[in-house]
mmCIF file with all atom_site columns, C-alpha atoms in Angstrom:
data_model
loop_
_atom_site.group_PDB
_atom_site.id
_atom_site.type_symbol
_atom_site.label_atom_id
_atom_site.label_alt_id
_atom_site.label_comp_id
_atom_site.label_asym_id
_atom_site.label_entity_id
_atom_site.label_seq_id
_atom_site.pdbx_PDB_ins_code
_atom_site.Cartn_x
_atom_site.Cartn_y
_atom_site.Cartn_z
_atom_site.occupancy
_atom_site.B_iso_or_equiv
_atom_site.pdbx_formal_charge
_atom_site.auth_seq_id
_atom_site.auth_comp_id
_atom_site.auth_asym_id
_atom_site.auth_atom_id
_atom_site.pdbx_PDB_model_num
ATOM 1   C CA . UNK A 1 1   ? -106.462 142.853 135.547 1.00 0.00 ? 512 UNK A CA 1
ATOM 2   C CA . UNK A 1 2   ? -107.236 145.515 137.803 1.00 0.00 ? 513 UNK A CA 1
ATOM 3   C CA . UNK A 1 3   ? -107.880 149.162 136.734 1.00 0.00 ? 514 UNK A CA 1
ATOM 4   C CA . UNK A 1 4   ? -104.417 150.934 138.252 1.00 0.00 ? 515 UNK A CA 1
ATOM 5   C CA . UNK A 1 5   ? -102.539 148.042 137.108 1.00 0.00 ? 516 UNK A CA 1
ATOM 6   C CA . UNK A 1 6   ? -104.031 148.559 132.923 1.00 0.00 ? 517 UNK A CA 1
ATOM 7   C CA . UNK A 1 7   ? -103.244 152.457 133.928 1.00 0.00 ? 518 UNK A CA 1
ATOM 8   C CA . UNK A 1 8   ? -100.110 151.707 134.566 1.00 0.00 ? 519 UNK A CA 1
ATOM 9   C CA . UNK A 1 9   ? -99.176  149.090 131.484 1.00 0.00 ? 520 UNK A CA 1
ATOM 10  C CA . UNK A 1 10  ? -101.135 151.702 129.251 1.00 0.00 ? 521 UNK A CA 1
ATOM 11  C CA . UNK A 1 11  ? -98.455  154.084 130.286 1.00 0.00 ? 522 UNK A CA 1
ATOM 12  C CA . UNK A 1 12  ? -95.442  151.595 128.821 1.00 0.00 ? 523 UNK A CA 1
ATOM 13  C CA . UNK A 1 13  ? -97.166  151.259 125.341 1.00 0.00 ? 524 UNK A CA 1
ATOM 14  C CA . UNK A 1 14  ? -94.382  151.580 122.559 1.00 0.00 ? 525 UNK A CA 1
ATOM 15  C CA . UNK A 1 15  ? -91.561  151.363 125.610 1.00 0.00 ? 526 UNK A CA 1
ATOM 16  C CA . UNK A 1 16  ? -88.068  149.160 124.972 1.00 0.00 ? 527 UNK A CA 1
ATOM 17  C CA . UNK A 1 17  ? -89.110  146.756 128.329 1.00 0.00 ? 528 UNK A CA 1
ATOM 18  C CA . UNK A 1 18  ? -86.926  144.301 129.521 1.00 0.00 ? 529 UNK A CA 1
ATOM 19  C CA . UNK A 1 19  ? -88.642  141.019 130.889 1.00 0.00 ? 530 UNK A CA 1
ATOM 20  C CA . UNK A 1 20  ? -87.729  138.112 132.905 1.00 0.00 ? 531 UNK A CA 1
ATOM 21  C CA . UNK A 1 21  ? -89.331  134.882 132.018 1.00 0.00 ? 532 UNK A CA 1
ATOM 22  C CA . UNK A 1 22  ? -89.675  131.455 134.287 1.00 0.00 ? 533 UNK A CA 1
ATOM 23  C CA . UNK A 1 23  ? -86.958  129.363 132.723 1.00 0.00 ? 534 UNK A CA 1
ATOM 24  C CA . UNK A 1 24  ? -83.891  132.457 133.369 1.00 0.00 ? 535 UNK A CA 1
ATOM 25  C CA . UNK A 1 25  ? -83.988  133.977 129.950 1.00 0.00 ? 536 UNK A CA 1
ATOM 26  C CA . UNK A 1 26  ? -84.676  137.612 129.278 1.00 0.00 ? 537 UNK A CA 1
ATOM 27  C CA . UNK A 1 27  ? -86.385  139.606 126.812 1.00 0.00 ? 538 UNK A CA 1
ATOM 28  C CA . UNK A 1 28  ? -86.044  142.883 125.666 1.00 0.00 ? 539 UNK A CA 1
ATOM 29  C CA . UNK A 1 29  ? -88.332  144.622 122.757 1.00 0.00 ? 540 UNK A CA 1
ATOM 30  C CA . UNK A 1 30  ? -90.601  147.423 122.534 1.00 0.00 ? 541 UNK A CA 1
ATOM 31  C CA . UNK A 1 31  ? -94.058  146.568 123.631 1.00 0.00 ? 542 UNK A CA 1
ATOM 32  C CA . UNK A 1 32  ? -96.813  147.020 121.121 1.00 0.00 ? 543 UNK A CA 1
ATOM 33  C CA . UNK A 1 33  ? -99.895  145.730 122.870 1.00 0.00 ? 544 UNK A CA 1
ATOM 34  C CA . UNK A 1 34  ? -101.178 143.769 125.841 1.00 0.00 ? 545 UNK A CA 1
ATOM 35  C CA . UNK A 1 35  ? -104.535 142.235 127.228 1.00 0.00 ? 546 UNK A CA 1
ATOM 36  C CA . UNK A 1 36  ? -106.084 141.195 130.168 1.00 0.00 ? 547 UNK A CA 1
ATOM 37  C CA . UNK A 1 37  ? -104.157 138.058 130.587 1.00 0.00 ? 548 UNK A CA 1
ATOM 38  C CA . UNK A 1 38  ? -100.963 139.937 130.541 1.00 0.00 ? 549 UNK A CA 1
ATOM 39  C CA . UNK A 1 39  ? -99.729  138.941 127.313 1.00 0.00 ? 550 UNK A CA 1
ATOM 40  C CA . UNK A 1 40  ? -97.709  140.835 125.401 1.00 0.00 ? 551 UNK A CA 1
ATOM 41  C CA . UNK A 1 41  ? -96.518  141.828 121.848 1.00 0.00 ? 552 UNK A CA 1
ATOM 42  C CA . UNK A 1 42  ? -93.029  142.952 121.377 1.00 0.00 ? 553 UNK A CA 1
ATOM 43  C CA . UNK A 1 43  ? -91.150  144.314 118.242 1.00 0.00 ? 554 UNK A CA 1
ATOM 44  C CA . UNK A 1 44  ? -87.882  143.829 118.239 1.00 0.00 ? 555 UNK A CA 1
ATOM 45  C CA . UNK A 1 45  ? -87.297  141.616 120.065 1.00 0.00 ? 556 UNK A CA 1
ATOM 46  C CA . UNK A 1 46  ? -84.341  140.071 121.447 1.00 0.00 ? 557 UNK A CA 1
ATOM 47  C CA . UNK A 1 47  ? -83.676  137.303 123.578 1.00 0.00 ? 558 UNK A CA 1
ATOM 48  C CA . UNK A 1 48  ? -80.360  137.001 126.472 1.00 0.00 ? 559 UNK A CA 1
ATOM 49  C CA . UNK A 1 49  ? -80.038  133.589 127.277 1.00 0.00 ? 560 UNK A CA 1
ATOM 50  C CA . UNK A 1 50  ? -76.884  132.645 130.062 1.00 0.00 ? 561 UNK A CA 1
ATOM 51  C CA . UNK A 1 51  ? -75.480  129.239 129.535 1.00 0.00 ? 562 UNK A CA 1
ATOM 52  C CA . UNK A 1 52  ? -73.412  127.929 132.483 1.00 0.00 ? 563 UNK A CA 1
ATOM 53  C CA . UNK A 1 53  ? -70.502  124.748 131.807 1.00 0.00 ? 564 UNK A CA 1
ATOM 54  C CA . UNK A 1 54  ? -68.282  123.127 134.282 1.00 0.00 ? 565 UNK A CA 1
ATOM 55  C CA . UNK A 1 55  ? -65.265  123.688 132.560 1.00 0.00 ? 566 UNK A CA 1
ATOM 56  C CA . UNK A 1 56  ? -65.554  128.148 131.602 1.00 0.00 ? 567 UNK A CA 1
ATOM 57  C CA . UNK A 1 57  ? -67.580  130.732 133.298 1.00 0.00 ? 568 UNK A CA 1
ATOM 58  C CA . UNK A 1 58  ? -71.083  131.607 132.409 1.00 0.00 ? 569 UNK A CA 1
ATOM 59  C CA . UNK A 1 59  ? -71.645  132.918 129.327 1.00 0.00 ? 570 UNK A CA 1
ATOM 60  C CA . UNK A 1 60  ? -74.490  135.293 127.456 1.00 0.00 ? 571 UNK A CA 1
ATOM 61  C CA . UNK A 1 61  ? -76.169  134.300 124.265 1.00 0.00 ? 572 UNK A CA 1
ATOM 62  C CA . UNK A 1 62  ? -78.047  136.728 122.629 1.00 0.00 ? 573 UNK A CA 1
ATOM 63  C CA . UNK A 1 63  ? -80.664  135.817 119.794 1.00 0.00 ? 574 UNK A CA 1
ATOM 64  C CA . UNK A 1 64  ? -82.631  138.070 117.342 1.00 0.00 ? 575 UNK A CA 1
ATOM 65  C CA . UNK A 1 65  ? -86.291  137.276 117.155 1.00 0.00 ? 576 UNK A CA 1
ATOM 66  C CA . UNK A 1 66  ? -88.483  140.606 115.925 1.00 0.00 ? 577 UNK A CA 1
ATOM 67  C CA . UNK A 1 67  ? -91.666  139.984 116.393 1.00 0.00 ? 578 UNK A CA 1
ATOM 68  C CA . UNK A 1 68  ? -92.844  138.192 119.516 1.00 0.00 ? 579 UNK A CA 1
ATOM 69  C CA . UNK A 1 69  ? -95.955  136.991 121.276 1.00 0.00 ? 580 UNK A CA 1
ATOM 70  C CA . UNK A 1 70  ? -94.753  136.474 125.265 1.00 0.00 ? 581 UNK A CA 1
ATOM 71  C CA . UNK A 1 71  ? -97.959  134.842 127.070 1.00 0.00 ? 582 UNK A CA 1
ATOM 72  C CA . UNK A 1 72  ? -98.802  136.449 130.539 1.00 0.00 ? 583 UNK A CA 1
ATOM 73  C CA . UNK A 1 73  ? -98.111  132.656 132.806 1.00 0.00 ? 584 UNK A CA 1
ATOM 74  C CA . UNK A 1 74  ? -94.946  133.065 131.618 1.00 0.00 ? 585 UNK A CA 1
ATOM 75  C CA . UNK A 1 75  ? -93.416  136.861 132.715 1.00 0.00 ? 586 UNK A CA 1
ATOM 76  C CA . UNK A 1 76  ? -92.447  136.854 135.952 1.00 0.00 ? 587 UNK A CA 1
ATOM 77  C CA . UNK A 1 77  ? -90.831  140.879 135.987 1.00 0.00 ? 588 UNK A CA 1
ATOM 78  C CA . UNK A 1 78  ? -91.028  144.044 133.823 1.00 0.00 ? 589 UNK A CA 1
ATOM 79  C CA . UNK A 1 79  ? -88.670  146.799 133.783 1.00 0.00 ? 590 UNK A CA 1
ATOM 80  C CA . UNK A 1 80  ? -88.276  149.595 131.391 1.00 0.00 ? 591 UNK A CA 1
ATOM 81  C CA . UNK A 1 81  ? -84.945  149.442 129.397 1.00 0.00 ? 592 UNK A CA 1
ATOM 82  C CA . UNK A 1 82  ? -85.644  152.729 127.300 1.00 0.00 ? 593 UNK A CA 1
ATOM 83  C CA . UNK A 1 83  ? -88.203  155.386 126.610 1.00 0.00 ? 594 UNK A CA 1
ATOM 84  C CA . UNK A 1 84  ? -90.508  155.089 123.448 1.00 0.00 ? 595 UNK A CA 1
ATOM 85  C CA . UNK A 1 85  ? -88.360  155.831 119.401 1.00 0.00 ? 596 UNK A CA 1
ATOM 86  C CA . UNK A 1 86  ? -88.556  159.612 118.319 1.00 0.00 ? 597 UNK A CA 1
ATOM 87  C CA . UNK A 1 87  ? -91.184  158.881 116.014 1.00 0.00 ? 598 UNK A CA 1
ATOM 88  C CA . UNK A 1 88  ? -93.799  157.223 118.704 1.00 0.00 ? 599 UNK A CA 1
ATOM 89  C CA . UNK A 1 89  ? -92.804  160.238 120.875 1.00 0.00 ? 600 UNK A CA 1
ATOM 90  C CA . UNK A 1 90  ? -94.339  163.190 118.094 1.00 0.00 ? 601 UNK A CA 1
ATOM 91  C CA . UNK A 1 91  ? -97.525  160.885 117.408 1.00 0.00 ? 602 UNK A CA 1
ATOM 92  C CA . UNK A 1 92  ? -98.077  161.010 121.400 1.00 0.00 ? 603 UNK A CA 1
ATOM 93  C CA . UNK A 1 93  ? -96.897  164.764 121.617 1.00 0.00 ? 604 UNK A CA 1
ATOM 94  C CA . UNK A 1 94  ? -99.941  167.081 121.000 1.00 0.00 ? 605 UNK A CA 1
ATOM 95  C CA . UNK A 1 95  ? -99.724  169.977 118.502 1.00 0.00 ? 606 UNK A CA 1
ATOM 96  C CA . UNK A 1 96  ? -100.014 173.711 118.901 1.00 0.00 ? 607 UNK A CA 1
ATOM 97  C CA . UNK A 1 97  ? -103.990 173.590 117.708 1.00 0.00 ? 608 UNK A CA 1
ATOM 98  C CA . UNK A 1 98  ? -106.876 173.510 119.772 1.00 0.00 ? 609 UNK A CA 1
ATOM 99  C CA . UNK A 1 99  ? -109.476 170.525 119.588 1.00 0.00 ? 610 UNK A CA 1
ATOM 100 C CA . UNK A 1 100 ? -113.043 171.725 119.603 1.00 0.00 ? 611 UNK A CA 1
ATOM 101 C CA . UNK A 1 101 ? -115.822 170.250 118.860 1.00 0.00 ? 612 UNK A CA 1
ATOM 102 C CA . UNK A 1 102 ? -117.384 171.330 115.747 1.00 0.00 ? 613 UNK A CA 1
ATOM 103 C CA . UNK A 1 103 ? -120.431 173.598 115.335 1.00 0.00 ? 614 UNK A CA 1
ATOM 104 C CA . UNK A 1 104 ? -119.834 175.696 118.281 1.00 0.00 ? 615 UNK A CA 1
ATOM 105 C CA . UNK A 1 105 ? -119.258 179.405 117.377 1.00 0.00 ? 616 UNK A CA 1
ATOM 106 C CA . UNK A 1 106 ? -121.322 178.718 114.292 1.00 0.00 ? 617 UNK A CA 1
ATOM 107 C CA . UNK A 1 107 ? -124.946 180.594 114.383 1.00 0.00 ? 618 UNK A CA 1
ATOM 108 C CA . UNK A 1 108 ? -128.048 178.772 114.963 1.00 0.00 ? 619 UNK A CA 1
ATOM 109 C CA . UNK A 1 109 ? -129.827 177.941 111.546 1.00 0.00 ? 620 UNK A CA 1
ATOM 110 C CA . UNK A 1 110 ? -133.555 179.449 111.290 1.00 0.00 ? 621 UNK A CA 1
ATOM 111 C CA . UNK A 1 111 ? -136.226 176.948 111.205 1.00 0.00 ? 622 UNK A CA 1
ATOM 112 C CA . UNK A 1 112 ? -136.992 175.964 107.610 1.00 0.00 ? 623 UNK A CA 1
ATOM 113 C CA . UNK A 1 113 ? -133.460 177.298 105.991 1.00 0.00 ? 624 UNK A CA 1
ATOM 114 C CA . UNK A 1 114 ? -130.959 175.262 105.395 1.00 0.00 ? 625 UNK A CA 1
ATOM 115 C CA . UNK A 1 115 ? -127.974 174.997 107.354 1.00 0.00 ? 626 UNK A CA 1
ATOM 116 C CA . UNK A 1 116 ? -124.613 177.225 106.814 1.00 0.00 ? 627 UNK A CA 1
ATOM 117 C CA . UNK A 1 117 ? -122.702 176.208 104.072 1.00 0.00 ? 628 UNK A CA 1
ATOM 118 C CA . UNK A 1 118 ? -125.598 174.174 102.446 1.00 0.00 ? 629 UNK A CA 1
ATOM 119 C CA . UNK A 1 119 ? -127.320 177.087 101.097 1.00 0.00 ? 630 UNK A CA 1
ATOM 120 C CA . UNK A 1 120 ? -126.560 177.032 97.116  1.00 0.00 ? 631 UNK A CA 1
ATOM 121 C CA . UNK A 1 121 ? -123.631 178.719 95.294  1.00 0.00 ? 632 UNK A CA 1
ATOM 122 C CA . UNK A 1 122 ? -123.238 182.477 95.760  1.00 0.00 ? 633 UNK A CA 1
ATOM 123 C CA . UNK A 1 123 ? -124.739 184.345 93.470  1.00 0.00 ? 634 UNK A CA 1
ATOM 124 C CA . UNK A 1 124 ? -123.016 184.969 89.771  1.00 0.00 ? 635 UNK A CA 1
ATOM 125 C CA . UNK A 1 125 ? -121.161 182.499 90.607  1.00 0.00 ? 636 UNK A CA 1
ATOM 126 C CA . UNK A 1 126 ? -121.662 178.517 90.172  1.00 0.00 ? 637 UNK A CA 1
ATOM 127 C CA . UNK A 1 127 ? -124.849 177.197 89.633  1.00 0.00 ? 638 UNK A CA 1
ATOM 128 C CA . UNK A 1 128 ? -128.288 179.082 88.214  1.00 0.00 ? 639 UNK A CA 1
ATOM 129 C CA . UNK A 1 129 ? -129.901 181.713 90.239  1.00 0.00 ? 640 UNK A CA 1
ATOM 130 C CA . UNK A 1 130 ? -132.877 180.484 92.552  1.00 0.00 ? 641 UNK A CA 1
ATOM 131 C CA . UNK A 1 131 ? -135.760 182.488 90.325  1.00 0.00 ? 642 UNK A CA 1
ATOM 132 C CA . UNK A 1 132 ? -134.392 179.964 87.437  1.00 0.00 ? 643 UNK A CA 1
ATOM 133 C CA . UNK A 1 133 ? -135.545 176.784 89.319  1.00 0.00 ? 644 UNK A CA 1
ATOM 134 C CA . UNK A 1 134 ? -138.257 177.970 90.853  1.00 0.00 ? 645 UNK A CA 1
ATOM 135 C CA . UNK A 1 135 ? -141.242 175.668 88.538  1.00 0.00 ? 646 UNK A CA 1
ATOM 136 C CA . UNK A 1 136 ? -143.046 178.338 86.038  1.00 0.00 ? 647 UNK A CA 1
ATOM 137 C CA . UNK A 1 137 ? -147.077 178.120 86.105  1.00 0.00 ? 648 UNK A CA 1
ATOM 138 C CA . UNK A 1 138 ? -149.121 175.081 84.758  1.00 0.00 ? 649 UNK A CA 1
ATOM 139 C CA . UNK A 1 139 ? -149.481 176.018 80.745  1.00 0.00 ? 650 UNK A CA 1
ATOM 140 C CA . UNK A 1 140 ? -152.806 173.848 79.918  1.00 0.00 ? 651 UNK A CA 1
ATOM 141 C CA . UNK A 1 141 ? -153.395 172.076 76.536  1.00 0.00 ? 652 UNK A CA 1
ATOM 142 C CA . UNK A 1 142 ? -155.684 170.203 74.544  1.00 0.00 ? 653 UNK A CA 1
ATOM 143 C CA . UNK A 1 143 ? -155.583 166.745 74.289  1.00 0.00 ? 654 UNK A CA 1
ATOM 144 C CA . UNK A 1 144 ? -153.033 165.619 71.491  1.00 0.00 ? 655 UNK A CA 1
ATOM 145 C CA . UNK A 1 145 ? -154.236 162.839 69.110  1.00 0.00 ? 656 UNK A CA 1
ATOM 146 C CA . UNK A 1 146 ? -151.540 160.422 68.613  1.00 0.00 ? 657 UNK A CA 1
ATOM 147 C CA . UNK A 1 147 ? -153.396 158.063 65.981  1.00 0.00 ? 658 UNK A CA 1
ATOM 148 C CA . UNK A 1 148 ? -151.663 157.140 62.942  1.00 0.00 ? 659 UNK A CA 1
ATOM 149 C CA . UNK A 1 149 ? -153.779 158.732 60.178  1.00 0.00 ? 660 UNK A CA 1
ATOM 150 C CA . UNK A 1 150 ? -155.785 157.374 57.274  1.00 0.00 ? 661 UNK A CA 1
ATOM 151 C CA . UNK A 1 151 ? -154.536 157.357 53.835  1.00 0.00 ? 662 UNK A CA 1
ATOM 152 C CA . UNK A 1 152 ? -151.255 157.226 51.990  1.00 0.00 ? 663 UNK A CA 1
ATOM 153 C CA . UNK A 1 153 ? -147.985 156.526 54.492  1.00 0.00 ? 664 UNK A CA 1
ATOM 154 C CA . UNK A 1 154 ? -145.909 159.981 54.110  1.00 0.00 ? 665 UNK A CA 1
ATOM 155 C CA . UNK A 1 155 ? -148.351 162.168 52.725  1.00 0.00 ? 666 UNK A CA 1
ATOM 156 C CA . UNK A 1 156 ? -149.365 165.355 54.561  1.00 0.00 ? 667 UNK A CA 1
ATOM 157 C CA . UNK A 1 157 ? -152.782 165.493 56.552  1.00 0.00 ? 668 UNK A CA 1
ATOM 158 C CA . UNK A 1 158 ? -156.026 165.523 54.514  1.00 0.00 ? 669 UNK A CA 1
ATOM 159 C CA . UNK A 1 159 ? -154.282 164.101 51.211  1.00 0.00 ? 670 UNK A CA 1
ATOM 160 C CA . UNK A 1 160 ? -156.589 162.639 48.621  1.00 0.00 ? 671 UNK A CA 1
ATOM 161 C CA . UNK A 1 161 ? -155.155 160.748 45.757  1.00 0.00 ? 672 UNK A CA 1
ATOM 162 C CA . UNK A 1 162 ? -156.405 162.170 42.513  1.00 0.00 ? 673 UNK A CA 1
ATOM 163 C CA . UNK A 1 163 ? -159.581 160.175 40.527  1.00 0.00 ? 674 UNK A CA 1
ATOM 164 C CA . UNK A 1 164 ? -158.473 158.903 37.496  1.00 0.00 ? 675 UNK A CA 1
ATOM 165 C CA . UNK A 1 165 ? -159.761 160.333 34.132  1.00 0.00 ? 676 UNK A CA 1
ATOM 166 C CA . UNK A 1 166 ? -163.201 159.591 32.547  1.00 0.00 ? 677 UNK A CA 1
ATOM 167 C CA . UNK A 1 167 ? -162.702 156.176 30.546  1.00 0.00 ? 678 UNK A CA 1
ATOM 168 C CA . UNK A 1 168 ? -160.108 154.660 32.734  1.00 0.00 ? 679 UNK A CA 1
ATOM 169 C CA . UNK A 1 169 ? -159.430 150.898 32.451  1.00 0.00 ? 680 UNK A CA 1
ATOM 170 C CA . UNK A 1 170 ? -157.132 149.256 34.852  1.00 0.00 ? 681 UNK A CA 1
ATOM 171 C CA . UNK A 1 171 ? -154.651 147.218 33.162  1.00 0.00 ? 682 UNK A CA 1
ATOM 172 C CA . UNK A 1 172 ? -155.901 143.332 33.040  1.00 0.00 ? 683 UNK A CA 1
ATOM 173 C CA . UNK A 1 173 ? -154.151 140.509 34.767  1.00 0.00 ? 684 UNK A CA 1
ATOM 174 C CA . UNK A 1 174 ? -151.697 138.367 33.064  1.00 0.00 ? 685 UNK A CA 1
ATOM 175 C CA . UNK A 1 175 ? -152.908 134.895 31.812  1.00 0.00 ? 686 UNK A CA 1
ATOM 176 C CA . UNK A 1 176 ? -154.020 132.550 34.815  1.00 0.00 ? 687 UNK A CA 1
ATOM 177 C CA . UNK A 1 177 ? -154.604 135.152 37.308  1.00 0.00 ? 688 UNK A CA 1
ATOM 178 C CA . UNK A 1 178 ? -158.200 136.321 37.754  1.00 0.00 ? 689 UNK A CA 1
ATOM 179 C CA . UNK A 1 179 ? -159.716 139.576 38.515  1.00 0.00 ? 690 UNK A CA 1
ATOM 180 C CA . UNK A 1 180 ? -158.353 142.134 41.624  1.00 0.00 ? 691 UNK A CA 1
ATOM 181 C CA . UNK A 1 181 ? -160.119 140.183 44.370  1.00 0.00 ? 692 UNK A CA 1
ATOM 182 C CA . UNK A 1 182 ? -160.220 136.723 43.833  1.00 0.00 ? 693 UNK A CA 1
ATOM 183 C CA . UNK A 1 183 ? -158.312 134.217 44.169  1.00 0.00 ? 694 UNK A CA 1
ATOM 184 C CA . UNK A 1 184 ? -155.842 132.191 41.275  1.00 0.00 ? 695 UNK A CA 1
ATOM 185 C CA . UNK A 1 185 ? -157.373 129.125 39.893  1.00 0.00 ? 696 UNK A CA 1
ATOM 186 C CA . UNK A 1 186 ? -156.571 126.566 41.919  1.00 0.00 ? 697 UNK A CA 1
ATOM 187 C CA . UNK A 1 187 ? -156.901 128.050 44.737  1.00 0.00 ? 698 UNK A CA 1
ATOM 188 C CA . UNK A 1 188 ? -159.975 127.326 46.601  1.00 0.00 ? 699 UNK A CA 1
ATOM 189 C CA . UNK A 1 189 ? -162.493 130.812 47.208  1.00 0.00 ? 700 UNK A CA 1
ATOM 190 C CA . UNK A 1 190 ? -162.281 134.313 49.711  1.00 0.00 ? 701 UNK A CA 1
ATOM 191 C CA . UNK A 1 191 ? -163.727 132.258 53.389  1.00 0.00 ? 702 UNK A CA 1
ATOM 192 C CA . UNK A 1 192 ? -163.793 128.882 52.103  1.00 0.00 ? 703 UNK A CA 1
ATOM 193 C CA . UNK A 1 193 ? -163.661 126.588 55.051  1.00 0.00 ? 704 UNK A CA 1
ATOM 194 C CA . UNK A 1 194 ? -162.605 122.468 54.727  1.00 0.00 ? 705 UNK A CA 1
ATOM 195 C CA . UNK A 1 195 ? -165.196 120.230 56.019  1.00 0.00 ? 706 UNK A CA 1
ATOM 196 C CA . UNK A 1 196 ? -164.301 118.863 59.331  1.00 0.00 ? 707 UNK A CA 1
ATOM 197 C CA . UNK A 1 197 ? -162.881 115.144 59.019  1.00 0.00 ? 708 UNK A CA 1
ATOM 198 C CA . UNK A 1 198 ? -165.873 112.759 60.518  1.00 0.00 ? 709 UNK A CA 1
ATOM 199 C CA . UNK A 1 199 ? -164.643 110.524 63.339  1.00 0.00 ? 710 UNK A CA 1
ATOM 200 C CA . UNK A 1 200 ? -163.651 106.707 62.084  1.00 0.00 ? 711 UNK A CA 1
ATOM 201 C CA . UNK A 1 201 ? -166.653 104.602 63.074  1.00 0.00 ? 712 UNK A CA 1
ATOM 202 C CA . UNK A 1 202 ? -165.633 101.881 65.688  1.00 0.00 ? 713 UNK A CA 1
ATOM 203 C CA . UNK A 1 203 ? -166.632 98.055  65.730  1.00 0.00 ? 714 UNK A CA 1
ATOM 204 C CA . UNK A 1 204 ? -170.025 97.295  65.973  1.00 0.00 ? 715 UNK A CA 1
#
């Protein structure tokens, strides 16, 4: 399709065409889109199809389709039957504003500042002022000792349980358990270790 002729079929977008096919009948719908190849979508469409008999005159039959596919082999004339609906007519009309692209008019940001507009909330109002995000000086500190310390779980630093009075006897065992230390009878001694089982002996 050549340029003046896509011009030209861009121009009948969202038109009421009427088109004659190759077999007689006629088609008339609003035309949504075409291609190339001339084919065409219609809306609305409806089809006029004249029937001739021997016996009466020539009659009209007209069909309601809607939506249509026509292929491009198979128009052989376009006409316009009526300009585009109301609504197609104020999406294609312009309004009273002015396009423009955006950022001219605007002043040139200085190197290293941030644009207009991106600059941070206005002062008393929104976020905190600037001086209370700027980072306060480095506050150095010793090294902090995070070791669990030595003596009775819960009790305050430097604890020492208290001695027990002069003559102090712990209380004995009951019957059958030895001393604080070693083991029940029966039980074989502190780092006992069972020999290791020899390897059988094969035939000789």
């Amino acid at each position: 399709m050549s340029t003046s002729r896509s011009s030209k079929m861009t121009g009948l977008l969202n038109h009421r065409l009427r088109l004659t096919l190759a077999d007689t009948r006629t088609m008339s719908g609003q035309m949504l889109a075409f291609d190339k190849h001339m084919n065409l979508v219609l809306s609305d469409c409806e089809e006029f199809r004249t029937i001739k008999s021997k016996s009466s005159e020539a009659k009209q039959i007209k069909r309601s389709l809607g939506l249509v596919i026509l292929r491009g082999e198979c128009v052989v004339s376009i006409s316009v039957d009526g300009p585009p609906p109301m609504q197609q007519r104020a999406k294609q009309t312009g309004g009273p504003g002015v396009a423009r692209p955006a950022g001219r008019g605007m002043p040139v940001p200085v190197p290293g500042m941030p644009p207009v507009g991106l600059a941070g909330p206005v002062r008393g109002m929104g976020g905190p002022a600037a001086s209370m995000m700027m980072p306060g000086p480095a506050i150095a500190a010793g090294p902090v000792s995070f070791a669990r310390p030595h003596g009775i779980p819960g009790a305050p630093l430097g604890f020492r349980p208290p001695m027990p009075p002069p003559g102090f006897r712990p209380p004995m065992p009951p019957p059958g358990m030895g001393p604080p230390g070693m083991a029940p009878p029966g039980f074989p001694p502190a780092g006992f270790q069972p020999p290791y089982p020899r390897p059988p002996h094969g035939p000789n």
